[in-house]
XYZ file of N, CA and C in Angstrom:
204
model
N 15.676 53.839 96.068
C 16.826 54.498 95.496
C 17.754 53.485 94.816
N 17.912 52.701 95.640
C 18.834 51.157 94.624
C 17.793 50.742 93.810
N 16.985 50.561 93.310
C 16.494 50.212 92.277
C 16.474 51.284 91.006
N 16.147 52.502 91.088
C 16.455 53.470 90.537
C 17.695 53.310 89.891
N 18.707 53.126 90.829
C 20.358 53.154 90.315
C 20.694 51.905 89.418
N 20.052 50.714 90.014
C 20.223 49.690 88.877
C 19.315 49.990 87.342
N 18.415 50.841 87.552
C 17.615 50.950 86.463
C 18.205 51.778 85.125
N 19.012 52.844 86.094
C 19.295 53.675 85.103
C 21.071 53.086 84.774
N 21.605 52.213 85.777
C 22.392 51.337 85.229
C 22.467 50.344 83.975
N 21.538 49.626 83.710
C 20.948 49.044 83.250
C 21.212 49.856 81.695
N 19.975 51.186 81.696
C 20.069 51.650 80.460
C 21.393 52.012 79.652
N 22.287 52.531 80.759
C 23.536 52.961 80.263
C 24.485 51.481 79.836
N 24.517 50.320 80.283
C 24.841 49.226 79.730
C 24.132 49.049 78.274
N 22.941 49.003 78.220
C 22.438 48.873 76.970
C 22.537 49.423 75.810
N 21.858 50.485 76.414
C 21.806 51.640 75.287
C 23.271 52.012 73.955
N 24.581 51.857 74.087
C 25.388 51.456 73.004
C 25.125 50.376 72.263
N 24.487 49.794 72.454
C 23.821 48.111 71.794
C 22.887 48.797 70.815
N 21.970 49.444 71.150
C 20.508 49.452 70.586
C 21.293 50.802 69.567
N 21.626 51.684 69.983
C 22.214 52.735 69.075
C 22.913 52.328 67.806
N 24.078 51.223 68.065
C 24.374 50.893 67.205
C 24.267 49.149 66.402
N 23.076 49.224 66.986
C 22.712 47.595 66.040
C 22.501 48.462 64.537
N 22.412 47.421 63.622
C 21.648 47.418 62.708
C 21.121 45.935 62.426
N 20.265 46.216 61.555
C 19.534 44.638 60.832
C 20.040 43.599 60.396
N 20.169 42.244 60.593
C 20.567 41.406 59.504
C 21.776 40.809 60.646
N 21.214 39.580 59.994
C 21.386 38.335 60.729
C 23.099 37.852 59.966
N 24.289 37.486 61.232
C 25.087 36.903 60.726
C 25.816 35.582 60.658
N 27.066 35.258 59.653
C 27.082 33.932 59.385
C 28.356 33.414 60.329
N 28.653 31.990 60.202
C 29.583 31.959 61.176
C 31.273 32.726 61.196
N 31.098 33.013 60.281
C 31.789 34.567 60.246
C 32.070 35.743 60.777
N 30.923 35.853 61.260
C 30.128 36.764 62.118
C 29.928 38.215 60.943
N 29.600 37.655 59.673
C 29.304 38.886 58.192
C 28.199 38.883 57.972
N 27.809 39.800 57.283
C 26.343 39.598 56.411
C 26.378 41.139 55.625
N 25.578 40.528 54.442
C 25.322 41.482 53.340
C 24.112 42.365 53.839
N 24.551 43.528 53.562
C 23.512 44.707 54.155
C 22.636 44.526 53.037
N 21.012 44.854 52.985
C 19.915 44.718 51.874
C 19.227 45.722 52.616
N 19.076 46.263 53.701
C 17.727 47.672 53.625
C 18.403 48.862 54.544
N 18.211 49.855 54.143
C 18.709 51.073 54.804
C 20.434 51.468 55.043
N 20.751 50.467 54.230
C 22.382 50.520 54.396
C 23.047 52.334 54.213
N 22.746 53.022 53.445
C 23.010 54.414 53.626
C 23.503 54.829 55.395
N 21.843 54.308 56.147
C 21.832 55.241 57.030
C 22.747 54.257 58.287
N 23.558 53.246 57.772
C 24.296 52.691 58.795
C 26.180 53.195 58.126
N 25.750 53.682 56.863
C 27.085 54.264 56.619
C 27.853 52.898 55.195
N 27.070 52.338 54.991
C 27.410 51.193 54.004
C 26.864 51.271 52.735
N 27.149 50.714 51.662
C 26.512 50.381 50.827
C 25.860 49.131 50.297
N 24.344 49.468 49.124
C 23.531 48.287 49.369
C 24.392 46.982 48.726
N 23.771 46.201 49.525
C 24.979 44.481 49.058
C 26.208 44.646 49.565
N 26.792 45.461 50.338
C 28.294 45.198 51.135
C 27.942 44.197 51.701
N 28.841 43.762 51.952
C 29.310 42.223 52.671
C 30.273 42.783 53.584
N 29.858 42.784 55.145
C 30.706 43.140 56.193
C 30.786 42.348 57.324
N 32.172 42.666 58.207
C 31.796 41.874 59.049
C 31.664 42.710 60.399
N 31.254 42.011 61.711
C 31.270 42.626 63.284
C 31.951 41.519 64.083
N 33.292 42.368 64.857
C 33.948 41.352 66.188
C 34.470 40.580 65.587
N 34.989 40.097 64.939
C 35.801 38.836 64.086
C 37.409 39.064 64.273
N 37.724 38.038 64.440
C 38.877 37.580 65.130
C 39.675 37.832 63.213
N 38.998 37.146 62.466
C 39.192 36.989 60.828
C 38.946 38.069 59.893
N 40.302 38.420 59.150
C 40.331 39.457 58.612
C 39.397 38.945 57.356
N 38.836 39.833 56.682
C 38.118 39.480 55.634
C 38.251 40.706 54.668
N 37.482 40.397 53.188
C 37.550 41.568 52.272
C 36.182 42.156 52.680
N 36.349 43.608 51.836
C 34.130 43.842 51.734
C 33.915 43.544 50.321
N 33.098 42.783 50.201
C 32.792 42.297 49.048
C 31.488 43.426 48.239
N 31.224 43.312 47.246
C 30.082 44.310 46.628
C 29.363 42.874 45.928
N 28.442 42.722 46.123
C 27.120 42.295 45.044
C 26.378 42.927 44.660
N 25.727 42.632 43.438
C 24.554 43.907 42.877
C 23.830 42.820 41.932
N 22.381 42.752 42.304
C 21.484 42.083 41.511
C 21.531 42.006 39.872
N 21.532 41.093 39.408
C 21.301 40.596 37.929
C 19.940 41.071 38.013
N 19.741 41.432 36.783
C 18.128 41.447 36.324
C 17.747 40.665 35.129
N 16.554 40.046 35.065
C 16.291 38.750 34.310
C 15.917 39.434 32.753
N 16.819 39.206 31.752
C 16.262 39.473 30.326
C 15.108 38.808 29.747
């Protein structure tokens, strides 16, 4: 029964993590530019955002050049 309870402890610690990760690795900033599925996290593609930062920042927009 205590193992049970830590187990399903466990999930309920986690599980806000995994729900709301998304992809993409950040800088010491703690920002990074969204590049895949950004829609379905509520962003747009090339925002520049940040997570937990003590440092206010802008959202920046980039959008690819294409080579003439």
């Amino acid at each position: 029964m205590k193992k049970l309870f830590i187990l399903i402890l466990t999930i309920l610690f986690l599980a806000p993590s995994i729900i709301f990760a998304h992809p993409g690795r950040t800088d010491s900033n703690g920002c990074h530019t969204c590049k895949t599925n950004c829609p379905e996290w509520g962003l747009e593609t090339g925002e520049y955002h940040c997570h937990a930062t003590k440092v206010k920042t802008e959202t920046k927009h980039y959008s690819k050049r294409s080579a003439k």
